[in-house]
Structures are given as C-alpha cells and as structure tokens.
Amino acid sequence: MLPDFSSATSVTDGLPRDTLIGRLNIDGRKLRIILGSLWILDSILQMQPKMFGSSFISMVIGPNAQGQPHFISSSITGMASFLSHYVVLWNSVFAITQLAIGLGIIFKKTTKSALILSFLWSFGVWWFGEGFGGILRGDTSALMGAPGAVVLYAFLGVLLWPCAKNTDDNRKHGIESSSASQGPLSAVGGLWFWAALWTFFAILQLLPDNRSSNWLHDSIGGMTLGEPNWYANILKSLANLFSGLGLQSSLILASLFLLVGIGPFISRKPSKFIIGGAFLSLVFWAVGEAFGMILTGMGTDLNTGPLIILLAVAYLPTKTLESKSEVLVSSAFTRKPKWAAVGLMGLILIPTSVSVLPVQAFASTSSPHDMSGMVMAGTSVITPYHSKMNMAGMAGLGVTTANWKYVGPPLPQYEVSILNTVSNDTDHGHKMQTPNCMTPPTASQVLGAVEYVQTTSAAVAKYKNLSAAVADGYIPITSTIYPVVHYINLKYMNKQDLLNPTHIDSLVYAFTPYGPVLVAAMYLMPGRGSGPMPYGCLVQWHAHTNLCYSNTNFQISGFLPCPFGTHYDGPTPMMTHVWQVPVPGGPLAIDPSDLQVVQAAIMAQEQGLAPAANPIPVKYTSQVVSSQ
C-alpha cells in the first residue's frame, strides 16, 4: 500500500493539517529552484568531452531522423549537417544557453524571462534533439522516455510560473493547497495535463509495435548500449524475464497508466495515484531510460523520470482535511460540465480505439510504386519454384546455385580464412522471420518481385561509387576494416517508406583488391516487429542475434561473447537484401557467404558491371568473357 503522507495529528479545530510536503515547506519557489538546477545539470552533461566531437552529431542528433516523416527526417538531417561543421562552437552555445536558463530560473528577478527562454529552447530541442520524443515513429513508449524530457521542462515552467500568493492559501486543503495551485493553471487545471499525459502513455502503449511479443524484452535489452558491464548485465537479466510477454505487459501497463491518470479525478485521495505515477516513473527511469544514459558519457539530460517525479510533487497537497475532501470529477462537472464530459470521454475512448489496431497494421505495405520498364543488369530473373521446395532455402539461405562458379583472380588465403570465419560466426546468429516458408508464390507475386528487384537496382545505380553514397548521408555501421561493409542512412529508416526503392535504408559494399563494389541494397525495419512480405516467400526478412558493438564508435565489430571494448545490444532489426552482383541464389538471396559476396563483386568488376579502381589481370577477364 502506498504511504499516506498526512500528519498523524488529529484534527480538532476544523483547519487543514500539514502533510509531509507541508512540513518540508515545499512550495512553488523551491520547485522552481529544483527545475533550474536540472537545467544546470543538463548544461554540465552537455559539456562532456564526447559532446564536442562527431559523436554528438552521429549519436545524439542524427539518430533522431530515423523513422520520422520525410519532412521531419530531412530537417533533422539538415540540422545535423549544419552543426557538424562547427561542433565545438555549437555545443558550447547549447551548454551556455542551458546554464543561463537554469541560473535565470533560480534567481527571482530573472525567473520569468528565463522561463520564456526555456519554452522557446525546449521546442527547438524537442524537434532536433529529441525527434519529438519519437512519438511520430509509433514505436516509443513511456518506458523509453516519451514524449521527451523537454516537453515536461516546458510544462513544469508553465505550472510553476510565479504568481501573486493568495492570502487564503493557509485555509486551502487537498490538491488546492499544492504548489501547482500557486501557478496560473491552478491545481485542478494543471491536473488535467497529468491525466492527459498518462492517457497519452496508455495510447502509445497500445500501438501495434508496443504490443508485439518481445517489445518489452527488446526495449530493456536495447538500453545496454554503452552502459557499464555491471549495469548492462542487470538490464539484460531483466529483459530476459519479459521475453515473449510483450502483449500481456502492454495491456497491464496501459491499464496502470489510465488508472494513474484518471484516478486523481475519481478518488477522495488523489495523492495515492499521483505517488503511484511517481513510483512508476522511477522504475522506468532505472530500467527503460537507463538513468538518461548518463553513465555512457552521451546522456544530455536525465530523461523524463525525474521530471515526472517533480511534476508529481507539485500536485501533492501541503495540507489535508479529510472530512471535507471532494472528488475532483464532481467538482469539474459542477463547474464546466460540457468540457468535463468531453475530456472524460476522450480519456476513455481514444485508448480503447487505439487498442483495436491490428499488431501488423503497418506491415500491409503494397508493392512499390511504378516499377515497370526497369532493367537490372547482370542478375538472373526470378522464376517460380516448385510447391514442395523450401522457399527460404531456394531464396539463398545456405544454398549455392549448382552452376555458380567463381572465375577470377584468387584472393589471399588469409582473407579467405577471415571471410569464412566471420560468415560462420554470423550464421550462428542468423534468425529468419519465416524459417519454414513453404507457400509457393503466385504469378502476381513473382511479377511484383521482379519489378521490385529492377526498381531497387535502378534506384541504387547512382551509388556504384562509394563517394556518392557517403555524400548522400550513408555512414558505416559495420567495421570498415572488414572487406564487406554495411552503410546506413538514418533519414530513410521510417515506416512510411518500407520497401520503397527511392528511400533505401542501407547499402553494402565489398572492398576487393580492385576497389569498392556496391554489392547489395538492403531494407531495414525502422524498429521492432516483422517485415512485410508483399511477394510471399520470395522476399523474406532475417535478423542477427549475436552481434557486438564497439563502445567507442558503436559500429558492429564482433560476436558473442562480446570481447573487451564491445557490448551486446540485442537482436538487430529485420532486414532483407536485393543483391547488385551475381551472388549464388540470385538477387533475392537471403545471405550468401561473405567469401561468395566478395568473389561476386570481383566478377562484376571483371564484366564491367562495377567500377574497378585498379586493373584486373587480363587472363582472368578473358576467362570470364569466354565463359559467357
């Protein structure tokens, strides 16, 4: 049971009695000092060494473009590019601005001016620094820090705006005696934001992505990125406890959120619901927000947990008089019945309507747009497969086409050994979305898959030269020391553009002795969940479950068990390839070996299908020509 903070002193004079908050003399002024101190702490975090380098752009600003609508994504990417030219200067400006806001809020004479500045600053940070808290992607939740810390900074600034003290304050009790009652919204007016916030949490929790079987496991496990080993191990253990329990957890959490939000309006003891919300936020802060990632050296604020706790304290009464307590919903209906009815119905109906959205609603993506008339050079045309064949195998998983043969200069033995070793390690963590897909494709699916391959290949033709891809925003996500390197463009990772050839998430290059070759276009899911299969078993998805990430540049650089200097970040998102070189299995092969990929890249260079920076021995090019 949650503690009752009311005083043990009996009421004999009919006057309100002090609660613990009242005895501690916590008022709006003290809460503004705490708010200002949090701004100062953010300024200090902004001054961390990593913030003055490229990591600030690549790990703080850039990722916010991922999964966003095109306009938002392009604006964030543009801002990241702008800031990247003078990172030290701009980061210093950010830190100084937040320091000025914090100090301004603390000092009485400058409080209002600083709060106004904080409102403007919060909007900019919410857009470019938090990507609107991820709420436009449809895969965030209260556990992960939605709707973004700066939203709460701004609302706390409004709630705690200094107003003239009412002479009757000493006779107020319950919510009306809280610190929030001293602000312009009054306690009850401000409490509507509390209800809206927690109802919004319930809505997010009921979105399809947050009802998948492993959303909670993946959300907690994903926060291990860059964390100290002891903390990362705790998070991994907690994540494993919720493996496969995503739907049940989502429904329970959504119910709790609604209870916390609406409870203060329907109970004579609203404080218990407010304290319950603060407790939930504390748990989320430790588990889902990783304390704002401040232990990684890349956290720019404490995230939402402490701010919701501060918000809760602002609503807690300083005085109570239980004999005259009133249910707030009754008061709301008495004062403004129409608005109260609309608000209450919205709090109930909106989460209910969201909860009936199908879990895979987003996966009903149709085939790409106009794809006719495109030609993919150097690859075979897909043909229907026999109904009794294993479609996953026929698509290229561990299968080498019988007539596929490498004809070209031999690779150094050490490189062959490395490619084979890494391929074997990769295969151990290979997880198919549909491992036993047996349904033969329809004629329409075969035609659609052919067009999909052709259009994808036409779209990435401009990236045959690696420099063009880098100039367009593709950055390496796997180690550039290895001969096969994956590049990713974060601005294209959004649900609106799934399998859209004009917005290809990732490009794969093989570095042969004769120069880099574009070997594959790769589509990635922007978050958790399964990928769409508009062409049935011909286009399948897979993930990798055993990859380790560097603690310094966050590139994929090893396999479980993770070596020193790397960490595990959970399974990758689902991905699917469209090969641009003649690999065994054809253009939709799921994962040929890395050795085969490099060999196919060399053959593409020999045939003039890929650029070659260095000349290929004539005797090998002659063999290729004569064998065709």
XYZ file of C-alpha atoms in Angstrom:
628
model
C 0.000 0.000 0.000
C 1.237 3.467 -0.814
C 2.061 5.604 2.234
C -0.349 8.264 3.492
C 1.622 11.461 3.874
C -0.943 13.150 6.076
C 0.044 14.080 9.592
C -0.773 11.783 12.471
C -2.010 14.782 14.436
C -5.767 14.712 14.976
C -7.962 17.491 13.640
C -9.641 19.361 16.472
C -10.124 22.857 15.107
C -11.548 22.122 11.652
C -8.472 23.635 9.983
C -6.339 21.838 7.373
C -3.387 19.950 8.771
C 0.100 19.707 7.285
C 1.174 16.762 5.162
C 4.789 15.669 4.816
C 5.107 18.022 1.832
C 3.771 20.836 4.001
C 6.097 20.054 6.878
C 9.043 20.121 4.485
C 7.767 23.531 3.340
C 7.937 22.565 -0.321
C 6.330 25.301 -2.381
C 6.478 26.677 -5.890
C 9.623 28.659 -5.173
C 11.565 25.575 -4.038
C 10.334 23.548 -7.003
C 11.489 26.279 -9.369
C 14.932 26.065 -7.788
C 14.948 22.312 -8.421
C 13.793 22.912 -12.005
C 16.574 25.434 -12.543
C 19.089 23.020 -11.046
C 18.041 20.349 -13.542
C 18.677 22.792 -16.370
C 22.146 23.449 -14.938
C 22.786 19.706 -14.701
C 21.819 19.376 -18.370
C 24.334 22.101 -19.145
C 27.042 20.134 -17.347
C 26.121 16.970 -19.253
C 26.317 18.972 -22.475
C 29.945 19.763 -21.612
C 31.039 16.123 -21.565
C 34.084 15.507 -23.818
C 32.184 13.308 -26.286
C 29.752 16.142 -26.961
C 32.498 18.235 -28.540
C 33.229 15.673 -31.231
C 31.485 13.932 -34.099
C 29.706 11.598 -31.656
C 27.378 14.444 -30.715
C 26.151 14.586 -34.314
C 26.200 10.871 -35.104
C 24.842 9.589 -31.783
C 22.668 12.425 -30.417
C 21.303 14.486 -33.324
C 21.468 12.219 -36.373
C 19.585 9.184 -34.978
C 16.511 11.351 -34.324
C 15.849 11.351 -38.072
C 15.333 7.595 -38.008
C 11.751 6.517 -38.676
C 10.383 10.060 -38.909
C 8.073 11.502 -41.585
C 10.110 12.800 -44.511
C 9.806 16.490 -43.646
C 10.910 15.936 -40.047
C 13.629 13.495 -41.052
C 15.117 15.823 -43.668
C 15.032 18.806 -41.312
C 16.891 16.892 -38.593
C 19.408 15.564 -41.099
C 19.929 19.090 -42.406
C 20.463 20.414 -38.902
C 22.937 17.625 -38.160
C 24.865 18.528 -41.294
C 24.855 22.221 -40.356
C 26.071 21.576 -36.808
C 28.755 19.134 -37.920
C 30.888 21.921 -39.402
C 31.365 23.673 -36.056
C 30.571 21.098 -33.399
C 32.695 22.662 -30.672
C 31.190 26.101 -31.199
C 27.580 24.990 -31.313
C 27.871 22.571 -28.426
C 29.369 25.365 -26.332
C 26.416 27.594 -27.259
C 23.984 24.848 -26.222
C 25.680 24.326 -22.885
C 25.856 28.044 -22.106
C 22.203 28.561 -23.060
C 21.032 25.813 -20.715
C 23.244 27.174 -17.942
C 21.728 30.634 -18.440
C 18.197 29.197 -18.324
C 18.929 27.294 -15.116
C 20.521 30.223 -13.301
C 17.801 32.554 -14.556
C 15.029 30.361 -13.159
C 16.718 30.139 -9.764
C 17.104 33.909 -9.284
C 13.764 35.621 -8.603
C 14.331 38.722 -10.710
C 15.033 36.731 -13.859
C 12.698 33.768 -13.330
C 10.006 34.778 -15.812
C 12.445 35.789 -18.551
C 14.348 32.534 -18.123
C 11.137 30.502 -18.277
C 10.112 32.199 -21.526
C 13.541 31.392 -22.966
C 13.158 27.810 -21.771
C 9.856 27.453 -23.677
C 11.489 28.532 -26.939
C 14.583 26.449 -26.313
C 12.511 23.389 -25.385
C 10.672 23.432 -28.694
C 13.917 23.503 -30.659
C 15.438 20.712 -28.588
C 12.234 18.656 -28.818
C 12.384 18.888 -32.614
C 16.062 18.449 -33.395
C 17.494 16.989 -30.194
C 14.730 14.520 -29.353
C 12.922 13.978 -32.641
C 9.612 14.859 -30.940
C 10.287 12.155 -28.394
C 9.886 9.510 -31.092
C 6.094 9.773 -30.921
C 5.768 10.177 -34.717
C 7.505 6.851 -35.303
C 4.853 4.850 -33.492
C 7.305 2.660 -31.604
C 8.133 4.658 -28.491
C 6.558 4.405 -25.044
C 6.609 5.875 -21.556
C 9.182 3.238 -20.669
C 11.531 4.693 -23.282
C 11.083 8.337 -22.280
C 8.165 9.541 -24.384
C 7.112 12.260 -25.061
C 10.599 13.682 -24.447
C 12.098 15.415 -21.439
C 11.882 18.959 -22.799
C 8.089 18.733 -23.058
C 7.997 18.225 -19.306
C 10.511 21.011 -18.755
C 8.203 23.358 -20.626
C 5.052 22.268 -18.828
C 6.720 22.482 -15.423
C 7.700 26.027 -16.359
C 4.036 26.868 -17.020
C 2.752 25.004 -13.957
C 5.268 26.686 -11.637
C 5.080 30.150 -13.200
C 5.344 32.603 -10.270
C 2.063 34.287 -9.381
C 0.961 36.504 -6.523
C 0.316 34.463 -3.379
C -3.320 34.177 -2.329
C -3.951 35.336 1.245
C -6.332 32.416 1.760
C -3.688 29.811 0.931
C -3.390 28.748 4.564
C -7.034 27.642 4.597
C -6.807 25.579 1.392
C -6.515 21.834 1.584
C -6.073 18.835 -0.681
C -4.931 19.469 -4.265
C -5.866 23.137 -3.874
C -3.034 23.508 -1.338
C -0.370 22.051 -3.640
C 2.449 24.003 -5.234
C 0.644 23.698 -8.568
C -2.254 25.717 -7.145
C 0.042 28.736 -6.852
C 0.569 28.837 -10.626
C -1.621 30.209 -13.433
C -3.345 26.896 -14.190
C -4.441 26.240 -10.596
C -4.155 22.734 -9.201
C -7.177 21.243 -10.943
C -6.357 22.875 -14.261
C -2.830 21.549 -14.109
C -4.075 18.121 -13.112
C -5.802 17.815 -16.484
C -2.312 17.752 -18.004
C -1.420 14.920 -15.630
C -4.451 12.979 -16.842
C -3.682 13.756 -20.485
C -0.032 12.732 -20.083
C -0.808 9.339 -18.589
C -3.638 8.715 -21.027
C -1.180 9.516 -23.806
C 1.177 6.944 -22.293
C -1.653 4.401 -22.483
C -2.305 5.290 -26.129
C 1.368 4.808 -27.017
C 1.423 1.553 -25.103
C -1.449 0.173 -27.169
C 0.094 0.971 -30.547
C 0.870 -2.133 -32.624
C 4.655 -2.036 -32.139
C 4.237 -1.899 -28.371
C 2.013 -4.956 -28.350
C 4.462 -7.278 -30.080
C 5.547 -10.327 -28.099
C 9.085 -9.088 -27.409
C 8.707 -5.309 -27.302
C 9.469 -5.134 -23.574
C 12.379 -7.550 -23.824
C 13.865 -5.608 -26.732
C 13.226 -2.197 -25.159
C 15.055 -3.031 -21.939
C 17.776 -5.035 -23.663
C 18.387 -2.222 -26.121
C 19.357 0.159 -23.314
C 22.590 -1.739 -22.653
C 24.279 0.264 -25.416
C 27.451 1.813 -23.991
C 26.480 1.142 -20.370
C 28.965 -0.206 -17.796
C 29.080 -4.005 -17.763
C 27.506 -4.362 -14.317
C 24.509 -2.258 -15.292
C 24.235 -3.774 -18.753
C 24.111 -7.247 -17.197
C 21.277 -6.173 -14.885
C 19.306 -4.826 -17.825
C 19.906 -7.998 -19.839
C 18.673 -10.143 -16.956
C 15.555 -8.018 -16.586
C 14.947 -8.123 -20.331
C 15.112 -11.917 -20.339
C 12.403 -12.069 -17.671
C 9.944 -10.494 -20.115
C 10.838 -12.498 -23.207
C 7.604 -13.347 -25.038
C 5.432 -11.428 -22.560
C 5.095 -8.223 -24.558
C 1.333 -8.285 -25.123
C 0.476 -9.092 -21.519
C 2.884 -6.452 -20.230
C 1.490 -3.874 -22.628
C -2.102 -4.394 -21.513
C -1.143 -4.260 -17.825
C 0.911 -1.094 -18.280
C -1.798 0.629 -20.326
C -4.313 -0.123 -17.574
C -1.961 1.227 -14.922
C -1.355 4.383 -16.943
C -5.073 5.056 -17.250
C -5.549 4.420 -13.548
C -2.757 6.819 -12.609
C -4.080 9.482 -14.980
C -7.788 9.305 -14.206
C -7.517 8.144 -10.584
C -6.956 11.607 -9.049
C -10.287 12.762 -10.521
C -12.391 9.885 -9.192
C -10.930 9.350 -5.729
C -11.113 11.273 -2.472
C -7.409 10.545 -2.056
C -5.830 11.654 -5.358
C -2.375 11.732 -3.767
C -2.118 7.963 -3.842
C -2.496 7.880 -7.625
C -0.033 10.731 -8.035
C 2.520 8.953 -5.854
C 1.873 5.769 -7.828
C 2.714 7.617 -11.040
C 5.919 8.939 -9.488
C 6.885 5.408 -8.457
C 6.267 4.058 -11.972
C 8.380 6.850 -13.421
C 11.195 5.999 -11.018
C 11.117 2.362 -12.148
C 11.037 3.375 -15.824
C 13.921 5.767 -15.251
C 16.091 2.967 -13.882
C 15.014 0.244 -16.321
C 13.810 1.724 -19.616
C 15.645 5.068 -19.641
C 18.940 3.844 -18.148
C 19.085 6.971 -15.960
C 19.112 9.118 -19.079
C 22.209 7.193 -20.320
C 24.398 9.464 -18.205
C 26.688 6.513 -17.425
C 27.621 6.249 -21.107
C 29.034 9.757 -21.349
C 26.468 10.512 -24.074
C 23.425 11.454 -21.986
C 22.351 15.062 -22.451
C 19.693 15.078 -19.723
C 18.209 12.801 -17.057
C 15.266 11.932 -19.328
C 11.643 12.042 -18.170
C 11.777 10.056 -14.918
C 12.941 12.810 -12.512
C 10.717 15.384 -14.237
C 7.554 13.339 -13.773
C 8.511 12.854 -10.133
C 8.947 16.626 -9.804
C 5.584 17.087 -11.504
C 4.004 14.711 -9.004
C 5.472 16.623 -6.075
C 3.953 19.815 -7.497
C 0.480 18.222 -7.268
C 0.830 16.751 -3.786
C -1.078 18.731 -1.127
C 0.708 20.592 1.606
C -2.417 20.441 3.786
C -5.256 17.991 4.071
C -8.689 17.936 5.677
C -10.223 14.549 5.000
C -13.633 15.470 6.357
C -14.029 17.982 3.521
C -12.287 16.099 0.725
C -14.078 16.214 -2.604
C -13.961 14.005 -5.656
C -12.449 16.211 -8.360
C -14.598 14.856 -11.179
C -17.684 16.034 -9.302
C -16.176 19.485 -8.983
C -15.270 19.524 -12.688
C -18.787 18.548 -13.766
C -20.252 21.142 -11.447
C -18.123 23.970 -12.794
C -17.901 23.111 -16.526
C -19.987 20.015 -17.212
C -19.679 20.018 -21.032
C -15.902 20.308 -21.094
C -15.586 17.769 -18.304
C -17.756 15.281 -20.214
C -15.738 15.749 -23.414
C -12.470 15.331 -21.549
C -13.587 12.210 -19.712
C -14.940 10.550 -22.858
C -11.685 11.314 -24.673
C -9.642 9.787 -21.880
C -11.643 6.578 -22.208
C -12.440 6.243 -25.918
C -9.125 7.205 -27.527
C -7.027 4.493 -25.803
C -9.790 1.974 -26.494
C -9.841 2.754 -30.213
C -6.053 2.536 -30.462
C -6.050 -0.839 -28.721
C -8.042 -2.471 -31.539
C -5.485 -1.574 -34.242
C -4.022 -4.819 -35.580
C -0.470 -5.566 -34.475
C 0.716 -5.899 -38.050
C -1.297 -2.995 -39.474
C 1.853 -1.293 -40.673
C 3.001 -4.410 -42.497
C 0.285 -4.305 -45.141
C 2.579 -2.326 -47.375
C 1.745 -2.709 -51.025
C 4.362 -3.338 -53.640
C 6.496 -0.334 -54.563
C 5.085 2.290 -56.846
C 5.558 2.401 -60.594
C 8.251 -0.210 -61.196
C 7.687 -1.075 -64.821
C 10.268 -0.768 -67.534
C 13.321 -1.012 -65.227
C 16.152 -3.434 -66.027
C 18.682 -4.925 -63.647
C 21.911 -5.747 -65.409
C 23.957 -8.778 -64.525
C 21.389 -10.695 -62.478
C 19.079 -13.544 -63.202
C 15.316 -13.273 -63.494
C 13.328 -14.841 -60.673
C 11.290 -17.892 -61.650
C 8.528 -19.687 -59.735
C 9.601 -22.532 -57.505
C 8.097 -25.938 -57.067
C 5.404 -26.054 -54.404
C 7.234 -28.687 -52.363
C 10.523 -26.809 -52.197
C 11.619 -24.939 -49.078
C 11.239 -21.351 -50.235
C 13.669 -19.975 -47.655
C 16.380 -22.298 -48.895
C 15.647 -21.619 -52.534
C 15.863 -17.890 -51.850
C 19.503 -18.371 -50.977
C 19.786 -19.336 -47.294
C 22.769 -21.645 -47.210
C 22.169 -22.732 -50.811
C 24.666 -22.351 -53.632
C 23.286 -22.368 -57.151
C 24.566 -25.510 -58.880
C 26.037 -23.681 -61.881
C 27.517 -20.793 -59.897
C 31.293 -20.739 -60.154
C 33.864 -18.137 -59.259
C 36.137 -17.294 -62.180
C 38.639 -14.671 -61.237
C 41.912 -13.869 -59.513
C 42.409 -15.869 -56.311
C 42.107 -13.958 -53.072
C 44.894 -14.078 -50.481
C 44.499 -17.103 -48.219
C 44.361 -15.019 -45.046
C 41.418 -13.024 -46.476
C 39.613 -16.227 -47.471
C 40.101 -17.543 -43.945
C 38.753 -14.334 -42.356
C 35.739 -14.216 -44.671
C 34.858 -17.848 -43.950
C 35.338 -17.453 -40.193
C 33.169 -14.345 -39.952
C 30.488 -15.922 -42.167
C 30.328 -18.968 -39.909
C 30.038 -16.790 -36.797
C 27.346 -14.709 -38.493
C 25.350 -17.805 -39.421
C 25.193 -18.848 -35.765
C 23.140 -15.739 -35.013
C 21.060 -15.810 -38.177
C 17.342 -15.678 -37.374
C 14.761 -15.947 -40.146
C 11.395 -14.201 -39.803
C 9.705 -17.171 -41.527
C 12.221 -20.034 -41.301
C 9.972 -22.621 -42.973
C 8.196 -20.615 -45.618
C 6.732 -23.247 -47.956
C 3.954 -21.390 -49.769
C 4.726 -21.090 -53.486
C 4.463 -17.528 -54.838
C 1.570 -16.578 -57.051
C 2.132 -15.290 -60.576
C 1.351 -11.797 -59.315
C 3.919 -12.127 -56.513
C 6.589 -13.314 -58.951
C 5.922 -10.370 -61.251
C 5.914 -7.966 -58.320
C 9.217 -9.355 -57.023
C 10.863 -8.971 -60.426
C 9.719 -5.359 -60.645
C 10.841 -4.782 -57.043
C 14.346 -6.020 -57.905
C 14.510 -3.976 -61.082
C 13.362 -0.749 -59.457
C 15.637 -1.153 -56.459
C 18.630 -1.749 -58.702
C 17.794 1.276 -60.850
C 17.471 3.436 -57.728
C 20.884 2.489 -56.305
C 22.756 2.661 -59.609
C 23.865 6.177 -58.677
C 25.686 4.721 -55.658
C 28.028 2.462 -57.624
C 30.747 4.823 -56.478
C 31.050 4.772 -52.702
C 31.764 8.508 -52.589
C 28.248 9.220 -53.902
C 26.687 7.215 -51.067
C 28.796 8.946 -48.420
C 27.876 12.335 -49.858
C 24.198 11.411 -49.583
C 24.461 10.612 -45.866
C 25.323 6.913 -45.722
C 27.636 6.085 -42.814
C 29.334 2.760 -41.940
C 27.549 0.687 -39.309
C 29.945 -2.271 -39.511
C 33.708 -2.236 -39.133
C 35.479 -0.693 -42.117
C 38.465 -2.975 -41.507
C 36.469 -5.977 -42.739
C 36.153 -6.490 -46.541
C 32.312 -6.307 -46.502
C 30.941 -3.076 -45.000
C 27.330 -2.059 -44.380
C 26.433 1.615 -44.688
C 23.210 3.070 -43.291
C 21.248 6.245 -43.980
C 19.229 7.046 -40.862
C 16.915 9.503 -42.589
C 15.425 6.700 -44.677
C 14.535 4.410 -41.779
C 10.822 5.093 -41.362
C 7.657 3.075 -41.704
C 6.255 5.281 -44.419
C 8.993 4.124 -46.800
C 9.151 0.394 -46.153
C 10.483 -1.362 -49.272
C 10.466 1.974 -51.099
C 13.311 1.943 -53.662
C 13.645 5.727 -53.509
C 14.460 5.524 -49.791
C 16.818 2.589 -49.316
C 17.997 2.253 -45.730
C 21.322 0.523 -46.221
C 23.949 -0.176 -48.863
C 26.514 -2.977 -48.695
C 29.951 -2.605 -50.273
C 32.622 -5.236 -50.833
C 36.201 -3.999 -50.848
C 38.036 -6.092 -53.412
C 41.702 -5.687 -54.425
C 40.350 -3.617 -57.330
C 38.250 -1.135 -55.381
C 34.884 -0.964 -53.553
C 31.812 -2.506 -55.202
C 28.163 -1.917 -54.373
C 27.033 -5.494 -53.750
C 23.584 -5.038 -52.203
C 20.787 -2.672 -51.362
C 19.283 -3.559 -48.008
C 15.929 -2.663 -46.495
C 15.699 -2.451 -42.718
C 12.753 -2.318 -40.378
C 12.897 1.034 -38.531
C 12.229 -0.637 -35.183
C 10.890 -3.798 -33.623
C 8.459 -6.031 -35.438
C 8.260 -8.205 -38.509
C 8.844 -7.027 -42.048
C 6.104 -7.035 -44.699
C 6.117 -9.823 -47.301
C 4.173 -8.462 -50.303
C 5.798 -11.085 -52.556
C 5.362 -14.018 -50.239
C 8.376 -16.221 -49.686
C 10.356 -14.521 -52.441
C 11.137 -11.539 -50.193
C 11.975 -12.648 -46.698
C 13.468 -10.989 -43.670
C 16.151 -12.005 -41.233
C 17.856 -10.611 -38.137
C 21.170 -11.219 -36.390
C 21.151 -12.108 -32.716
C 24.840 -12.357 -31.790
C 26.472 -9.096 -32.874
C 28.603 -6.885 -30.607
C 29.008 -3.129 -30.904
C 32.084 -1.028 -30.258
C 31.910 1.122 -27.134
C 33.691 3.948 -28.935
C 32.229 4.263 -32.450
C 29.176 1.975 -31.955
C 29.914 0.028 -35.131
C 29.267 -3.710 -35.278
C 32.666 -5.213 -34.574
C 32.367 -8.701 -33.091
C 30.258 -11.623 -31.928
C 29.011 -13.014 -28.646
C 30.558 -13.395 -26.156
C 31.477 -9.762 -26.668
C 35.199 -9.023 -26.355
C 36.563 -6.198 -24.213
C 35.583 -2.781 -25.515
C 32.351 -4.008 -27.096
C 28.839 -4.715 -25.868
C 25.697 -6.575 -26.896
C 22.679 -4.513 -27.938
C 20.111 -7.232 -28.580
C 18.922 -8.591 -31.936
C 19.157 -6.356 -34.968
C 16.020 -5.142 -36.746
C 14.732 -7.367 -39.525
C 16.472 -6.829 -42.873
C 16.284 -8.059 -46.464
C 18.684 -7.721 -49.420
C 18.496 -7.024 -53.102
C 21.869 -8.095 -54.493
C 23.570 -5.999 -57.131
C 26.214 -8.572 -58.086
C 25.716 -12.153 -59.316
C 25.742 -13.973 -55.966
C 24.618 -17.596 -55.721
C 20.860 -17.728 -55.216
C 20.069 -14.694 -57.337
C 19.173 -11.095 -56.445
C 16.930 -12.041 -53.512
C 19.342 -14.485 -51.873
C 18.978 -14.149 -48.137
C 22.610 -14.389 -47.102
C 25.323 -15.903 -49.301
C 28.680 -16.247 -47.580
C 30.910 -13.208 -47.361
C 33.502 -15.017 -49.478
C 30.913 -15.516 -52.221
C 29.901 -11.858 -51.962
C 33.482 -10.656 -52.450
C 34.007 -13.122 -55.281
C 30.770 -11.993 -56.969
C 31.949 -8.385 -56.599
C 35.207 -9.203 -58.391
C 33.279 -10.924 -61.179
C 31.071 -7.831 -61.524
C 34.238 -5.744 -61.916
C 35.588 -8.187 -64.475
C 32.378 -7.930 -66.511
C 32.355 -4.139 -66.361
C 29.214 -4.082 -64.194
C 31.034 -2.379 -61.313
C 33.812 0.226 -61.254
C 37.380 -1.001 -60.790
C 39.905 1.423 -59.388
C 42.770 -0.956 -60.141
C 43.233 -3.042 -63.296
C 42.245 -6.725 -63.219
C 44.724 -9.213 -64.762
C 43.845 -9.752 -68.432
C 43.952 -13.532 -68.261
C 41.076 -13.544 -65.777
C 38.895 -11.083 -67.644
C 39.439 -13.165 -70.775
C 38.269 -16.278 -68.948
C 35.119 -14.541 -67.834
C 34.335 -13.266 -71.316
C 34.946 -16.642 -72.953
C 32.863 -18.497 -70.382
C 29.761 -16.396 -71.002
